[in-house]
JSON list of C-alpha atoms and ligand atoms in Angstrom, two decimals:
[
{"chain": "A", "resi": 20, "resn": "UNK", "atom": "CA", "xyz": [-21.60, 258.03, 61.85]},
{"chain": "A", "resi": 21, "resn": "UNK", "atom": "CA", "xyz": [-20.47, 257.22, 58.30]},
{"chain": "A", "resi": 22, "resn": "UNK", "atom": "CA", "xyz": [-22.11, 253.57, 56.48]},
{"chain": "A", "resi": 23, "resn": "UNK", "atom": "CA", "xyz": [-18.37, 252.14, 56.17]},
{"chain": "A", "resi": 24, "resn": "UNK", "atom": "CA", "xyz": [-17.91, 253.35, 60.20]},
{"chain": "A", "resi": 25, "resn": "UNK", "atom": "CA", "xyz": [-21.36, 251.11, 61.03]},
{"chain": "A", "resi": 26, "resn": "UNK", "atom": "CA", "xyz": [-19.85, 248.43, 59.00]},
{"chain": "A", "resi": 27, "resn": "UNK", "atom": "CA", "xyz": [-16.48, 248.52, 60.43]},
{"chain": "A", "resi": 28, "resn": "UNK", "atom": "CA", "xyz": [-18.36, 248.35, 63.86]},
{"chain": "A", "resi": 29, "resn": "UNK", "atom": "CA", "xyz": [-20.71, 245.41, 62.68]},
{"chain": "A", "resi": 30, "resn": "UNK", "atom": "CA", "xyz": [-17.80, 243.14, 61.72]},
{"chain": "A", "resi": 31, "resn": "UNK", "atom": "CA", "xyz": [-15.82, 244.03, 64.61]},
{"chain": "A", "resi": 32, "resn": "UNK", "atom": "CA", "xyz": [-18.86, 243.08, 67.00]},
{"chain": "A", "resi": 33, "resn": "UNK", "atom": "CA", "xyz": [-19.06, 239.77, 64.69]},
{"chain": "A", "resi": 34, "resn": "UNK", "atom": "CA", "xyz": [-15.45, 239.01, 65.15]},
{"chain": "A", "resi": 35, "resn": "UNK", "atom": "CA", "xyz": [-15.34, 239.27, 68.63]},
{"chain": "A", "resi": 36, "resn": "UNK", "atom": "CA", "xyz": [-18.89, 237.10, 68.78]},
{"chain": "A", "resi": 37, "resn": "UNK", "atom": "CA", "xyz": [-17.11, 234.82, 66.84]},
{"chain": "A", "resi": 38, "resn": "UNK", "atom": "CA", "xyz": [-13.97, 234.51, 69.45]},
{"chain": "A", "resi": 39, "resn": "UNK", "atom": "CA", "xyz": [-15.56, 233.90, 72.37]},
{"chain": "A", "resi": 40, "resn": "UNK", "atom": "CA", "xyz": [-16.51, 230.76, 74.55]},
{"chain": "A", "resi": 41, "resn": "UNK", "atom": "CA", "xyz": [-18.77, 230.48, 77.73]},
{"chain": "A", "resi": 42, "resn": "UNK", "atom": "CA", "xyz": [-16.73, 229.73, 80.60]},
{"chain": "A", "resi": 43, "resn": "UNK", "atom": "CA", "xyz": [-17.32, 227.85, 83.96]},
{"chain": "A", "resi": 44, "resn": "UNK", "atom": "CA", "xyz": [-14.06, 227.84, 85.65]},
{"chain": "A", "resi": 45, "resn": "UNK", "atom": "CA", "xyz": [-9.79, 228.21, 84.36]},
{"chain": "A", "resi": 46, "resn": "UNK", "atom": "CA", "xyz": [-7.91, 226.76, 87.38]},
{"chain": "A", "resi": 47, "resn": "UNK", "atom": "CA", "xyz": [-4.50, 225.36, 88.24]},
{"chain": "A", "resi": 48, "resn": "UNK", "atom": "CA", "xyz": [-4.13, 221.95, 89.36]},
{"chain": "A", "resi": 49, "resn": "UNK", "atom": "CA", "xyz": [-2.81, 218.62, 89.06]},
{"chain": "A", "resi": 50, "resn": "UNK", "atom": "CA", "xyz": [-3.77, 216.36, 86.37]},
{"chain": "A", "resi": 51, "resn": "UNK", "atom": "CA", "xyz": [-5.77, 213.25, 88.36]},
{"chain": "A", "resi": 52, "resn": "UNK", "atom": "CA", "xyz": [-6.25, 211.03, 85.05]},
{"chain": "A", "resi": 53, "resn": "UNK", "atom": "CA", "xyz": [-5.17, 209.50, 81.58]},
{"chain": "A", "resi": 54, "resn": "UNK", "atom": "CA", "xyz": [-1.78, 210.02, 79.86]},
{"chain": "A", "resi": 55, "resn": "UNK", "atom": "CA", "xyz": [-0.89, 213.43, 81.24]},
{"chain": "A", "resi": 56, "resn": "UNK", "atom": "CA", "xyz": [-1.27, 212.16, 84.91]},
{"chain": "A", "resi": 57, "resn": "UNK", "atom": "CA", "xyz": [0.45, 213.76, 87.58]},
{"chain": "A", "resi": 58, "resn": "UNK", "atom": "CA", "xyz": [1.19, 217.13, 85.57]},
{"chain": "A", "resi": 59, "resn": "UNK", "atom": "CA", "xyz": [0.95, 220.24, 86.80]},
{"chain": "A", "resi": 60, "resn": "UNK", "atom": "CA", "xyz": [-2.33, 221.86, 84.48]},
{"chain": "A", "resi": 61, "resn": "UNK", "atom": "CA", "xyz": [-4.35, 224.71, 83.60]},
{"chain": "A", "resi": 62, "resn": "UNK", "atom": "CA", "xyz": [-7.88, 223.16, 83.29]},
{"chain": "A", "resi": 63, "resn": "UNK", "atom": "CA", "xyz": [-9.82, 225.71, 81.23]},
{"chain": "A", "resi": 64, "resn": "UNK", "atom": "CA", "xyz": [-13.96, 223.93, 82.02]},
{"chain": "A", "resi": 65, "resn": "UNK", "atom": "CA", "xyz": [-16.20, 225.32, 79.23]},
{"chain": "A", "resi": 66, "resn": "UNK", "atom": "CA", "xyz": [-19.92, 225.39, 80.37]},
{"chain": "A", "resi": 67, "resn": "UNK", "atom": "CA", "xyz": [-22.78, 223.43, 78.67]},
{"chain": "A", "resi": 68, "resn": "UNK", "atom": "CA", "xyz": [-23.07, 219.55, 78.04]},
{"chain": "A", "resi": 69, "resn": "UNK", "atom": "CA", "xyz": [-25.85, 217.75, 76.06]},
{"chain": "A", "resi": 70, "resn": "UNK", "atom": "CA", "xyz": [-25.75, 214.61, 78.11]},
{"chain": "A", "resi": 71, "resn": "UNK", "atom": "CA", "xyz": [-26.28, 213.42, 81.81]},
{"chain": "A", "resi": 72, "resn": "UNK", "atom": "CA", "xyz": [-24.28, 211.19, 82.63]},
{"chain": "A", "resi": 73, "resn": "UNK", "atom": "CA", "xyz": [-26.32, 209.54, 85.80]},
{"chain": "A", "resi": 74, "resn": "UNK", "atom": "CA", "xyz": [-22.81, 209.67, 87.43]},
{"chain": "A", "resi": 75, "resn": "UNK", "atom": "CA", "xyz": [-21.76, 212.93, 86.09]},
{"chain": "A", "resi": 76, "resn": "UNK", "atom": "CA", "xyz": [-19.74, 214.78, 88.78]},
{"chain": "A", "resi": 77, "resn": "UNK", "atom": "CA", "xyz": [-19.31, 218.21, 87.30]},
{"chain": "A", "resi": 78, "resn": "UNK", "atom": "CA", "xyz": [-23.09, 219.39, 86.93]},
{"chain": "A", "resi": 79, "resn": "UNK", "atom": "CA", "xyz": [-22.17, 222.93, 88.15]},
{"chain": "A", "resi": 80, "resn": "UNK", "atom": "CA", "xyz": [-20.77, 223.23, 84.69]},
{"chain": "A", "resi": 81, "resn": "UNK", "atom": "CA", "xyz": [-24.20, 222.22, 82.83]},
{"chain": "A", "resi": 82, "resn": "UNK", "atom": "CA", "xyz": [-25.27, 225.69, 82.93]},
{"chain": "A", "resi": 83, "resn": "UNK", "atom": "CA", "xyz": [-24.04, 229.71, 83.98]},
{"chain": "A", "resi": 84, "resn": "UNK", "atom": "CA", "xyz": [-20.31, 230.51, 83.16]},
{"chain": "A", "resi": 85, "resn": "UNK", "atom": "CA", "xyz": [-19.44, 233.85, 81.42]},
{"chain": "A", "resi": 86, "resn": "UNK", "atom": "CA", "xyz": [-18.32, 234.38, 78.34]},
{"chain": "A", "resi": 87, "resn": "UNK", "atom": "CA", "xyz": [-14.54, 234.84, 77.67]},
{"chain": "A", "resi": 88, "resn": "UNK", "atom": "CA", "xyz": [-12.64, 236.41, 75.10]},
{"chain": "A", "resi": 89, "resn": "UNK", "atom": "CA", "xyz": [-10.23, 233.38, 74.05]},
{"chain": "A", "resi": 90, "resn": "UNK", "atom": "CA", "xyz": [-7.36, 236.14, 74.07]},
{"chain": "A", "resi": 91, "resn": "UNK", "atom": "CA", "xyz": [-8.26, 236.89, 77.57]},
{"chain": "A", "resi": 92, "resn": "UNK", "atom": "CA", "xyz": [-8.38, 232.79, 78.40]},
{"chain": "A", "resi": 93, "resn": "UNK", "atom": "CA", "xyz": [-4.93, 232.49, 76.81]},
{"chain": "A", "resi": 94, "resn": "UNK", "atom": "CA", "xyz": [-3.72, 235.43, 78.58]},
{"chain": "A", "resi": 95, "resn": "UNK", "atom": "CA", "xyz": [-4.97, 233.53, 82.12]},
{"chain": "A", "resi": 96, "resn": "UNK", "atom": "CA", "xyz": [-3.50, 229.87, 81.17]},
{"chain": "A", "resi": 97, "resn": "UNK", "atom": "CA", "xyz": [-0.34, 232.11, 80.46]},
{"chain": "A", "resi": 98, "resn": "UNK", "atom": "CA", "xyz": [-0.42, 233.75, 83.94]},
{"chain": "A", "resi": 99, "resn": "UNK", "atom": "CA", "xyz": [0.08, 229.80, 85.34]},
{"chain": "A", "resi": 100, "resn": "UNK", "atom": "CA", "xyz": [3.31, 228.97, 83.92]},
{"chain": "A", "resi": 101, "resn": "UNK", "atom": "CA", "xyz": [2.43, 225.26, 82.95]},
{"chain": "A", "resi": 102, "resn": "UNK", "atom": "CA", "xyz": [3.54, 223.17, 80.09]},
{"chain": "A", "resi": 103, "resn": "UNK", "atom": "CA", "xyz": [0.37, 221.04, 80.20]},
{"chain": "A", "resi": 104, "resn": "UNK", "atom": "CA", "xyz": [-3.29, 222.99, 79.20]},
{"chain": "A", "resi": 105, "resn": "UNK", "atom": "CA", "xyz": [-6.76, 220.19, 79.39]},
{"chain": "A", "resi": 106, "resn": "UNK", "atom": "CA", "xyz": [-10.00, 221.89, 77.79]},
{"chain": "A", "resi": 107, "resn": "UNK", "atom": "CA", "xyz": [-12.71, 219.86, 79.44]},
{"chain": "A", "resi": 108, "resn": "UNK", "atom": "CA", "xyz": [-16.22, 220.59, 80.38]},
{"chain": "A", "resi": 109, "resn": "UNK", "atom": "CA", "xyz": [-18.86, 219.76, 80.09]},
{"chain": "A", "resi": 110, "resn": "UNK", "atom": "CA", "xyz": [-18.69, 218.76, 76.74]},
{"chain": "A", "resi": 111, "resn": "UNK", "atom": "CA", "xyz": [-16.64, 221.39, 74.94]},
{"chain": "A", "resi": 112, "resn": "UNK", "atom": "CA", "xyz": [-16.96, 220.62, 71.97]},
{"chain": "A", "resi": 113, "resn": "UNK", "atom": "CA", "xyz": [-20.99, 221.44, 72.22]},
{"chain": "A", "resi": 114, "resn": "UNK", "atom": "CA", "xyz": [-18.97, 225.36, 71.50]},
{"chain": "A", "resi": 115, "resn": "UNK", "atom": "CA", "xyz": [-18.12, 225.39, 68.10]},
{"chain": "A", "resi": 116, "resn": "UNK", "atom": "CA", "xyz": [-15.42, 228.17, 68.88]},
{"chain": "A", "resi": 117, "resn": "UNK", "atom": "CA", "xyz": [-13.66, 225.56, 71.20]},
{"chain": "A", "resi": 118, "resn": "UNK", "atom": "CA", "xyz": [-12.03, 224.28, 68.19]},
{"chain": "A", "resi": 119, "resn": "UNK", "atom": "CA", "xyz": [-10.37, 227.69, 68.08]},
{"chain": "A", "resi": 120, "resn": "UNK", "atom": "CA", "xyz": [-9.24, 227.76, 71.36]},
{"chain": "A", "resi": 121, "resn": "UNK", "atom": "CA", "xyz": [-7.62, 224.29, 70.91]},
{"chain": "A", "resi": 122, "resn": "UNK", "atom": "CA", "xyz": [-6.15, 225.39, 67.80]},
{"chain": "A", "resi": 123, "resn": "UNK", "atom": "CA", "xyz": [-4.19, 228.65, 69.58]},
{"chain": "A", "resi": 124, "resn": "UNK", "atom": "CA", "xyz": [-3.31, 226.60, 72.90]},
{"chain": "A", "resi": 125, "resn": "UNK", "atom": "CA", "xyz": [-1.18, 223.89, 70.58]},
{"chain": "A", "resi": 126, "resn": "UNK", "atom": "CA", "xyz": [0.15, 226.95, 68.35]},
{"chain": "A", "resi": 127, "resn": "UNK", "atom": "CA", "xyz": [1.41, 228.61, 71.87]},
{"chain": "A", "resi": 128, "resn": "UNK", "atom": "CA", "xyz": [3.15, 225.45, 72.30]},
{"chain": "A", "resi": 129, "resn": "UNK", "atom": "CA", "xyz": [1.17, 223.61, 74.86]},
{"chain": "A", "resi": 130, "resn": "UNK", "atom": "CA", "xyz": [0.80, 220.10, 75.59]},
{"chain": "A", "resi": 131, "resn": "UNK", "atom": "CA", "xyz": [-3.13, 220.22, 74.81]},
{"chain": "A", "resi": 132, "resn": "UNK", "atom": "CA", "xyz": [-5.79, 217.61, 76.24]},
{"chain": "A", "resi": 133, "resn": "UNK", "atom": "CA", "xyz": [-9.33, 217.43, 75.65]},
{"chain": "A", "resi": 134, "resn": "UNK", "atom": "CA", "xyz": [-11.80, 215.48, 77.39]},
{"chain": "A", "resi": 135, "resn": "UNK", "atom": "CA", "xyz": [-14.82, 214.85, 75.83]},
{"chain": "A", "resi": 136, "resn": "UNK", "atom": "CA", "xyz": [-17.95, 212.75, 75.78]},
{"chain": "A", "resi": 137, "resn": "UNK", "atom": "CA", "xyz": [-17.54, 210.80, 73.05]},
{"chain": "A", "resi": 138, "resn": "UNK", "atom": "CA", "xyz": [-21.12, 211.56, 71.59]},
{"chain": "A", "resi": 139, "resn": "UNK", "atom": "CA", "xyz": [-19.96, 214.51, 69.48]},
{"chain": "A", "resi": 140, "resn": "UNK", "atom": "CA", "xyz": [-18.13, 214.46, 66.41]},
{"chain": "A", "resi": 141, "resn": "UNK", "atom": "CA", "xyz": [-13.67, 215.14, 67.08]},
{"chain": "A", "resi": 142, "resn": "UNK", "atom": "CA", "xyz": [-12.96, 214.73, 63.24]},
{"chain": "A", "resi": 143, "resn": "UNK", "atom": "CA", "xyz": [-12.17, 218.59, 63.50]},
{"chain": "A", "resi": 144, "resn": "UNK", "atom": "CA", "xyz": [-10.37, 218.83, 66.29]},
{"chain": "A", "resi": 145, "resn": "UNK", "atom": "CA", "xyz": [-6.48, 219.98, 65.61]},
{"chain": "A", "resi": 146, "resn": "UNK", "atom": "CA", "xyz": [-4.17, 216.55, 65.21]},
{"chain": "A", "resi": 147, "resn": "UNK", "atom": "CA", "xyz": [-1.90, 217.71, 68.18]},
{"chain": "A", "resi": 148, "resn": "UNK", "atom": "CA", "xyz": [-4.31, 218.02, 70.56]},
{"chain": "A", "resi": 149, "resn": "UNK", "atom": "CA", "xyz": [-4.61, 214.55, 72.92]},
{"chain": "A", "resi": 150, "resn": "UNK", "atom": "CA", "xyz": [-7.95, 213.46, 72.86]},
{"chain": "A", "resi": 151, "resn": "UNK", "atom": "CA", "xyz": [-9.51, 211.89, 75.99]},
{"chain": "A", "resi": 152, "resn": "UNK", "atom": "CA", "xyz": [-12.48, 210.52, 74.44]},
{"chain": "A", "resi": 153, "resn": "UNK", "atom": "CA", "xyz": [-15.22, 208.57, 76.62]},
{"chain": "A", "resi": 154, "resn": "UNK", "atom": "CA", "xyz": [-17.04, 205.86, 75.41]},
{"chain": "A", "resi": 155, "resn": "UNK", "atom": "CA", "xyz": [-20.03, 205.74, 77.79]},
{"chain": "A", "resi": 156, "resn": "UNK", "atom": "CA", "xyz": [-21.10, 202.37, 79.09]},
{"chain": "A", "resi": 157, "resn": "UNK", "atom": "CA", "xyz": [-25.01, 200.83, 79.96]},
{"chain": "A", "resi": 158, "resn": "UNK", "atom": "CA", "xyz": [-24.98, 202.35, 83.50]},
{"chain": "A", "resi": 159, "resn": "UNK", "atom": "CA", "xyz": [-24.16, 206.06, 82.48]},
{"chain": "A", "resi": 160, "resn": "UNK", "atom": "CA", "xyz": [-27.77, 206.06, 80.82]},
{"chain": "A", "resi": 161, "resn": "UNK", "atom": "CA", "xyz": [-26.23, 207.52, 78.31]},
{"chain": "A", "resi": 162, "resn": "UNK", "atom": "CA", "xyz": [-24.53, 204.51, 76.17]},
{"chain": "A", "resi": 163, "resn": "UNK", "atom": "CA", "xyz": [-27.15, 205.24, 73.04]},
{"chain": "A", "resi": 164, "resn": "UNK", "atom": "CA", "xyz": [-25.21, 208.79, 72.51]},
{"chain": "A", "resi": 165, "resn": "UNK", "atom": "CA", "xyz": [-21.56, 206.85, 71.76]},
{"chain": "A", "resi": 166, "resn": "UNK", "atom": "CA", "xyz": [-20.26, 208.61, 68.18]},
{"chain": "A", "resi": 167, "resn": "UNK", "atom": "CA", "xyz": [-19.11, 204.60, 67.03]},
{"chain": "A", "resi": 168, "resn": "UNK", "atom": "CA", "xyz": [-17.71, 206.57, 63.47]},
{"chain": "A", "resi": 169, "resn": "UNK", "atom": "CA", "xyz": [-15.01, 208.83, 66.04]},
{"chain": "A", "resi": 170, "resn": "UNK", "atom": "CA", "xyz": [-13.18, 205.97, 66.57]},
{"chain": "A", "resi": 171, "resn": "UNK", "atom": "CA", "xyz": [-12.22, 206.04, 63.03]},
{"chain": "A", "resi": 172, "resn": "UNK", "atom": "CA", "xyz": [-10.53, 209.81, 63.78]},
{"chain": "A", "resi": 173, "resn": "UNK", "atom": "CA", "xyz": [-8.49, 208.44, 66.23]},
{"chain": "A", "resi": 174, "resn": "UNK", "atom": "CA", "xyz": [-4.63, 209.23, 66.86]},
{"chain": "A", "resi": 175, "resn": "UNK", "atom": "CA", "xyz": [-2.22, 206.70, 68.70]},
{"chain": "A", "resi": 176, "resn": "UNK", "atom": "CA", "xyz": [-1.29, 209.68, 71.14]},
{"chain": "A", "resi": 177, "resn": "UNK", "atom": "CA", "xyz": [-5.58, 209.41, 72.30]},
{"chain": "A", "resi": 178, "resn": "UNK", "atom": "CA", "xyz": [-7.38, 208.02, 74.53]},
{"chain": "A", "resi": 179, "resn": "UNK", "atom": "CA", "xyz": [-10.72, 206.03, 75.05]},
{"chain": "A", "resi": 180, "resn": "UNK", "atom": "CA", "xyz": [-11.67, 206.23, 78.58]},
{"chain": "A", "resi": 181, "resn": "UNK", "atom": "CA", "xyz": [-14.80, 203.78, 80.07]},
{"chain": "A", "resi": 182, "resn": "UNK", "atom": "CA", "xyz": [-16.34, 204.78, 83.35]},
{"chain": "A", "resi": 183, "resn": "UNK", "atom": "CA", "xyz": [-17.64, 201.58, 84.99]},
{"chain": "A", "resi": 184, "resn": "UNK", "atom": "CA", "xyz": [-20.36, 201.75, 87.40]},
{"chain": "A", "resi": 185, "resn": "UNK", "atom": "CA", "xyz": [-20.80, 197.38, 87.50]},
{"chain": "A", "resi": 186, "resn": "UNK", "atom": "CA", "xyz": [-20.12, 194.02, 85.97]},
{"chain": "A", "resi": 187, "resn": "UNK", "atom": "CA", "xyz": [-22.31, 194.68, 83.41]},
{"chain": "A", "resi": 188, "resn": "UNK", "atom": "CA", "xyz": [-20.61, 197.76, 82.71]},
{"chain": "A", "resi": 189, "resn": "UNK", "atom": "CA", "xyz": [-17.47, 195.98, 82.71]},
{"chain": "A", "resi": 190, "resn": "UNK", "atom": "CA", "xyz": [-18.57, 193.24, 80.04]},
{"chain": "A", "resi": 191, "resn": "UNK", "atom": "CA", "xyz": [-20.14, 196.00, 77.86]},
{"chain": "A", "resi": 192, "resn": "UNK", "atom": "CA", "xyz": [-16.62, 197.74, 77.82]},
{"chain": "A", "resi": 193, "resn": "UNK", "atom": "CA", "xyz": [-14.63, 194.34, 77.20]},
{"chain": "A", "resi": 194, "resn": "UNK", "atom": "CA", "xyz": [-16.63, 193.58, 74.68]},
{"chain": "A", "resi": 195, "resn": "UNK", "atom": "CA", "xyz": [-16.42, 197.35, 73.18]},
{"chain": "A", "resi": 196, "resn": "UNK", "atom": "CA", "xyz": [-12.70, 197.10, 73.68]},
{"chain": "A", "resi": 197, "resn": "UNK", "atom": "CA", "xyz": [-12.42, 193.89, 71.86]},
{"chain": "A", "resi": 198, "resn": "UNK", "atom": "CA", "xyz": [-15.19, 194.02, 68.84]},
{"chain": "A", "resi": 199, "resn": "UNK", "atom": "CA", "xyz": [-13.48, 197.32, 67.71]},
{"chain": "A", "resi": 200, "resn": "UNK", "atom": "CA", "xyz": [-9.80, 196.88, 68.55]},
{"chain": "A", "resi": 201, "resn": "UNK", "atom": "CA", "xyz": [-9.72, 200.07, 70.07]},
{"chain": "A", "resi": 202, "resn": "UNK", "atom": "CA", "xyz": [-6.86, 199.40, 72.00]},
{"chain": "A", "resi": 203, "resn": "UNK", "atom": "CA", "xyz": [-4.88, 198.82, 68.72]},
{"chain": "A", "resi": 204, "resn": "UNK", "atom": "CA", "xyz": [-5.58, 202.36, 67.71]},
{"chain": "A", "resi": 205, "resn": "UNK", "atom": "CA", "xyz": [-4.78, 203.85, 71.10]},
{"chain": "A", "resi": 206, "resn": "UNK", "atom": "CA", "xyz": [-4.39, 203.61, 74.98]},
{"chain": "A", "resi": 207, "resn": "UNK", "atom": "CA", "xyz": [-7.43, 202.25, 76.78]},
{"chain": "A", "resi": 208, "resn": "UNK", "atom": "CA", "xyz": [-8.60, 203.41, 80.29]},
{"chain": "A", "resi": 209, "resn": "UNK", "atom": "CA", "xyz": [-11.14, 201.75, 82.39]},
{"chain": "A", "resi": 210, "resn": "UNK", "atom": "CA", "xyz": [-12.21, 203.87, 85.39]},
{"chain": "A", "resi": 211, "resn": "UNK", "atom": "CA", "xyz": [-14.47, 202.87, 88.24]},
{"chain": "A", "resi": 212, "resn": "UNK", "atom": "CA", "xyz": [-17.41, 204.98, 89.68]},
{"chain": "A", "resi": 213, "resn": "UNK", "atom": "CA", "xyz": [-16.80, 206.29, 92.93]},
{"chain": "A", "resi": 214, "resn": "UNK", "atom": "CA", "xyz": [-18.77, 204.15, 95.43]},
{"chain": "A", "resi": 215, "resn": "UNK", "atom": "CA", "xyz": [-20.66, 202.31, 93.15]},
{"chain": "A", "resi": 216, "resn": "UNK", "atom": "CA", "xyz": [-18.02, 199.27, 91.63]},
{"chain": "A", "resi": 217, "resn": "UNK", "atom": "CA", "xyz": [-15.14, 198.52, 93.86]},
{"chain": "A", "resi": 218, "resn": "UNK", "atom": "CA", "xyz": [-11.99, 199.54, 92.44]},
{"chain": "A", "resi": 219, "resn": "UNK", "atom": "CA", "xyz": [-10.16, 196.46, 93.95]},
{"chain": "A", "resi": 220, "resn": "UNK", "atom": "CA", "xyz": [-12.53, 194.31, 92.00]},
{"chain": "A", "resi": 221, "resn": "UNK", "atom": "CA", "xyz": [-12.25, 196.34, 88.88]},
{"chain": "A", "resi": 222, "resn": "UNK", "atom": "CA", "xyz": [-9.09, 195.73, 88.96]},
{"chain": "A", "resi": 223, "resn": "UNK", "atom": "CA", "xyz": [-8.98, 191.85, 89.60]},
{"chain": "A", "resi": 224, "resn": "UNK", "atom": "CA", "xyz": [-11.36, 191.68, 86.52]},
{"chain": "A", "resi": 225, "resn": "UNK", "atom": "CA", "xyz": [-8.84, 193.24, 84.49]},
{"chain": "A", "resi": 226, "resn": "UNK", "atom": "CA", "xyz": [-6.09, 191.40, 85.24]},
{"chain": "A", "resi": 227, "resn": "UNK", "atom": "CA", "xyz": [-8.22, 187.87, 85.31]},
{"chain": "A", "resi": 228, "resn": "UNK", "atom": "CA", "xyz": [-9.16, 188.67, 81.97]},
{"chain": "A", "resi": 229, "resn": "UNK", "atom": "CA", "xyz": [-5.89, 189.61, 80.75]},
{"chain": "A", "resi": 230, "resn": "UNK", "atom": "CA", "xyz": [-7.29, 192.99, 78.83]},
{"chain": "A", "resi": 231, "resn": "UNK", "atom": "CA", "xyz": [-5.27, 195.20, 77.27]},
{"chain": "A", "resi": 232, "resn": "UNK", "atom": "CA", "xyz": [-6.45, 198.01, 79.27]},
{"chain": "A", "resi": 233, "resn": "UNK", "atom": "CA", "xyz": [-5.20, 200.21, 81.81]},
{"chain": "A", "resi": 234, "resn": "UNK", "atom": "CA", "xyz": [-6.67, 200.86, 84.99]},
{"chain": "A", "resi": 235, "resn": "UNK", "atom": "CA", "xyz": [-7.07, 204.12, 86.58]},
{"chain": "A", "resi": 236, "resn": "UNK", "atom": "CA", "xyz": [-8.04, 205.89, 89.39]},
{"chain": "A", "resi": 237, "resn": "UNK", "atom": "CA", "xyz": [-8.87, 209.55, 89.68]},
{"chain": "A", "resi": 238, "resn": "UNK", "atom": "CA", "xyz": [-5.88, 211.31, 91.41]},
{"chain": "A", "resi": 239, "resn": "UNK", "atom": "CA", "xyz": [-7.70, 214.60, 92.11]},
{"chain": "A", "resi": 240, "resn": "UNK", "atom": "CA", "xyz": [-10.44, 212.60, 93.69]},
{"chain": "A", "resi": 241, "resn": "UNK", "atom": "CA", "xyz": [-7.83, 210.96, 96.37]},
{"chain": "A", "resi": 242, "resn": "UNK", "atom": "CA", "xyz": [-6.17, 214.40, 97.01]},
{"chain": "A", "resi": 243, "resn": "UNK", "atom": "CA", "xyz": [-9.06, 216.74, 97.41]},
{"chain": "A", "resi": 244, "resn": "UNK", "atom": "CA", "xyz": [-12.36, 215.08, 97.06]},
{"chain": "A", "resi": 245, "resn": "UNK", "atom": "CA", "xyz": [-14.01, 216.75, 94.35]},
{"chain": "A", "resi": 246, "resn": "UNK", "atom": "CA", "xyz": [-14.06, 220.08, 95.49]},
{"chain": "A", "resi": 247, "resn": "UNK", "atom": "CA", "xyz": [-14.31, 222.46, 92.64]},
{"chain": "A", "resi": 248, "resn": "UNK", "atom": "CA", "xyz": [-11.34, 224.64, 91.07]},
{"chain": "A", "resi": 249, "resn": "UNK", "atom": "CA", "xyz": [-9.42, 221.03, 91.46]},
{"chain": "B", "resi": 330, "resn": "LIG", "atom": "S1", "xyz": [-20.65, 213.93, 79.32]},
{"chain": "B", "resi": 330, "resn": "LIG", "atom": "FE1", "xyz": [-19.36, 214.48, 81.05]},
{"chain": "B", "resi": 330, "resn": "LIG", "atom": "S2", "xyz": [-20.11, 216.50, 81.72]},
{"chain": "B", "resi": 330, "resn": "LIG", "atom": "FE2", "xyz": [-21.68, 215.63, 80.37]},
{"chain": "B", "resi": 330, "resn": "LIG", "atom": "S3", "xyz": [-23.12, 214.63, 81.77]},
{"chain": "B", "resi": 330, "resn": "LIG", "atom": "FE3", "xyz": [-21.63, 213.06, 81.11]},
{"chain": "B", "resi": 330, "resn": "LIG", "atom": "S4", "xyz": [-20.02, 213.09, 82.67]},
{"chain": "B", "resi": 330, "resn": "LIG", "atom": "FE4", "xyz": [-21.22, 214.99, 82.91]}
]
C-alpha cells in the first residue's frame, strides 16, 4: 500500500469517527409532551447523560447503545414517514456530533425537537431546531447543574420545562419563572413527578397563582406506562 493510499484510508476512518453518535433506541411514537404534543414522531434517544436526575425515568439510556452512522439514523427516521423528528436522551448534547445530526434532520426538512437537560451549553445548536430545555428544580438533586447563561440563547419557538416533585419545587420554579422572565422569552411548562406531587394540586397552584405557565402531563405515560420504544 502506497503513503497517499494509508492517508486516504486514515482520513476516511476519521471522517466516519467524526459522523457517528452512540445510540440507545430510534422508535416511532406519539409525542406525550411540550409544543409538538400529540404528533406522530421519530424519537432518535442518544445514550449517555452527565446528570441523575433522582426522578430520571430513562436510566437504560445512561449507558450501552451502539454507535450509528448519522446517514444510517437518517436513513431509519426516513423509513417512518413522519413530519415531526425529537433527539432526546439522555442528554444529547453530552455528543458533540449531535449537533450534526440536528443540523441534517432540519436541512431534510423536519420539524426538529430537542430535549435537553438544561446543564449543557445550546448556544450551538441550529436556530430551527425547538429546544425543550429543562430547568431542574431542588428535588431533582440536580438544581446546582442549571446553565442560568442558556436562557440568554433562547428562541420564542423553545421551551423551558420544570419537573416538580413538591411545593417546594413548585416555589423554586415560580420564583425561577418570575426573577428571569422566562416566560417572556418563551413557552413555560411545569410538569409533575409521577406519584410524588399530585397533578390535581399542581394544577390548582397554578391557576391560584395566576402563572403564566402551562401545565402538562406526560401523554405517553397515560397511554403506555413507560414502557420503552414509547
Ligand atoms: S437529565 Fe434527563 S436523562 Fe439525565 S438524569 Fe436527568 S432526567 Fe435522566
Amino acid at each position: 500500500m502506497s503513503g497517499s493510499d494509508t492517508s486516504v484510508e486514515m482520513t476516511t476512518a476519521a471522517s466516519s469517527a467524526a459522523e457517528r453518535l452512540r445510540i440507545t433506541e430510534i422508535f416511532h411514537s406519539i409525542q406525550g409532551e411540550a409544543d409538538a404534543i400529540g404528533w406522530r414522531t421519530v424519537f432518535v434517544r442518544l445514550t449517555g447523560c452527565p446528570l441523575r436526575c433522582v426522578w430520571c425515568d430513562t436510566e437504560y439510556s445512561f449507558y450501552g447503545g451502539n454507535w450509528r452512522d448519522i446517514d444510517d439514523i437518517l436513513a431509519e427516521v426516513a423509513s417512518h414517514g413522519a413530519r415531526h423528528v425529537c433527539v432526546t436522551g439522555g442528554e444529547p448534547l453530552a455528543q458533540k456530533r449531535c449537533l450534526v445530526l440536528l443540523q441534517k434532520l432540519c436541512d431534510a426538512g423536519y420539524e426538529v425537537s430537542l430535549e435537553t437537560s438544561g446543564a449543557l451549553d445550546v448556544s450551538t445548536v441550529d436556530p430551527r431546531v425547538r429546544k425543550v430545555m429543562d430547568l431542574k428544580a431542588p428535588d431533582s438533586g440536580e438544581s446546582k447543574r442549571n446553565l442560568w447563561s442558556n436562557l440568554d440563547h433562547l428562541l420564542p419557538h423553545d421551551q423551558v420545562k420544570i419537573v416538580i416533585a413538591s411545593r417546594t419545587d413548585y416555589e423554586w420554579a415560580r420564583e425561577a419563572v418570575a426573577e428571569h422572565d422566562i416566560d417572556q422569552r418563551c413557552m413555560v411548562l411545569f410538569s409533575p413527578v409521577h406519584g410524588a406531587v399530585e397533578p390535581r394540586a399542581l394544577a390548582e397552584w397554578i391557576i391560584e397563582d395566576k402563572l403564566p405557565v402551562r401545565f402538562q402531563l406526560q401523554l405517553h405515560k397515560l397511554l403506555w406506562h413507560d414502557a420503552p420504544g414509547h
